[in-house]
Coordinates of C-alpha atoms in Angstrom, one line a residue:
M1 CA 42.7 0.7 301.7
E2 CA 43.5 -2.2 299.4
Y3 CA 41.5 -3.6 296.5
I4 CA 42.1 -7.1 295.2
E5 CA 41.1 -9.2 292.2
I6 CA 41.0 -12.9 292.7
V7 CA 41.1 -14.9 289.4
K8 CA 40.6 -18.6 289.4
F9 CA 41.3 -20.6 286.2
Q10 CA 42.8 -23.6 284.4
L11 CA 45.7 -23.5 282.0
K12 CA 45.2 -24.5 278.3
E13 CA 46.0 -28.0 277.5
G14 CA 49.7 -28.4 276.7
I15 CA 50.9 -25.4 278.8
T16 CA 53.4 -26.5 281.5
N17 CA 53.7 -25.1 285.0
A18 CA 57.2 -23.9 284.2
Q19 CA 56.0 -22.0 281.1
F20 CA 53.2 -20.3 283.0
I21 CA 55.3 -19.4 286.0
E22 CA 57.9 -17.9 283.6
A23 CA 55.2 -15.7 282.0
E24 CA 53.9 -14.7 285.4
Q25 CA 57.4 -13.7 286.5
M26 CA 57.9 -11.7 283.3
L27 CA 54.7 -9.7 284.2
R28 CA 56.0 -9.0 287.7
D29 CA 59.4 -8.0 286.6
I30 CA 58.6 -6.0 283.5
E31 CA 54.9 -5.0 283.2
M32 CA 53.2 -4.6 286.6
N33 CA 55.5 -2.0 288.2
K34 CA 54.5 0.4 285.5
F35 CA 51.0 0.8 286.9
K36 CA 50.2 3.4 289.5
G37 CA 48.8 1.9 292.7
Y38 CA 50.0 -1.6 292.0
L39 CA 50.9 -3.4 295.3
G40 CA 51.7 -7.0 294.3
R41 CA 50.5 -10.3 292.9
E42 CA 50.4 -13.8 294.3
L43 CA 50.0 -17.0 292.3
Y44 CA 48.7 -20.3 293.7
K45 CA 47.9 -23.7 292.4
C46 CA 45.5 -26.2 293.9
E47 CA 46.1 -30.0 293.8
D48 CA 43.3 -30.3 291.3
G49 CA 45.1 -28.1 288.8
Q50 CA 43.1 -25.0 289.3
W51 CA 45.2 -21.8 289.6
S52 CA 44.4 -18.6 291.5
N53 CA 46.0 -15.2 291.0
I54 CA 45.5 -12.5 293.5
I55 CA 46.3 -9.0 292.3
R56 CA 46.5 -6.1 294.8
F57 CA 46.1 -2.3 294.1
D58 CA 45.8 0.6 296.5
S59 CA 42.2 1.4 295.5
K60 CA 39.3 0.3 293.2
E61 CA 40.0 3.4 291.1
T62 CA 43.6 2.5 290.3
M63 CA 42.7 -1.1 289.6
T64 CA 39.9 0.1 287.2
T65 CA 42.4 2.3 285.4
F66 CA 44.8 -0.7 285.1
L67 CA 42.0 -3.0 283.7
D68 CA 40.8 -0.3 281.3
S69 CA 44.4 0.2 280.0
L70 CA 44.7 -3.5 279.3
K71 CA 41.5 -3.5 277.3
E72 CA 42.9 -0.6 275.2
H73 CA 46.4 -1.9 274.5
K74 CA 47.7 -5.1 275.9
P75 CA 51.4 -5.2 276.4
E76 CA 53.2 -8.2 274.9
G77 CA 53.7 -9.8 278.3
F78 CA 50.0 -9.8 279.0
K79 CA 49.3 -11.3 275.6
L80 CA 51.6 -14.2 276.2
Y81 CA 50.3 -14.7 279.8
G82 CA 46.6 -14.6 278.5
S83 CA 47.4 -17.0 275.7
M84 CA 48.1 -19.7 278.3
I85 CA 44.8 -19.4 280.2
D86 CA 41.6 -21.3 279.4
F87 CA 39.2 -18.4 279.8
S88 CA 36.2 -20.6 279.6
T89 CA 37.2 -21.8 283.2
A90 CA 38.1 -18.3 284.5
R91 CA 36.2 -16.7 287.4
L92 CA 36.9 -13.2 288.7
E93 CA 36.0 -11.7 292.0
F94 CA 36.8 -8.3 293.5
F95 CA 37.2 -7.4 297.1
T96 CA 37.9 -4.3 299.3
K97 CA 40.2 -5.0 302.2
L98 CA 38.6 -4.0 305.5
I99 CA 41.2 -4.9 308.1

C-alpha cells in the first residue's frame, strides 16, 4: 500500500524557481531518506505559477510519524524549504493508493 500527500502552493514573492528547486533537492538528498517508510517525492509547476509536491510513504502510519516529527523539531532543510512557500495559498490532500 502507498499513502501520498499532495500539496499545492505558490512561492513567496521574490523566491526564484532555481532557489526553490535547490531547497527541494537538498531535502531529497539529505533529509528525506532518514524517515522510515519514505518512498519518494515529485515536484511539479503549472504554467500559472502554482506548484505541486507529491510525497509518498509506504503507509498512513509512517507518513503520520513523519509529519509529527516535523512538528516537534524541524530540521534546517525543512525550515529553509518552508520559508519559501506562501502558506496562505497551500492546500493539502491525502490519498491511499488502491491500484
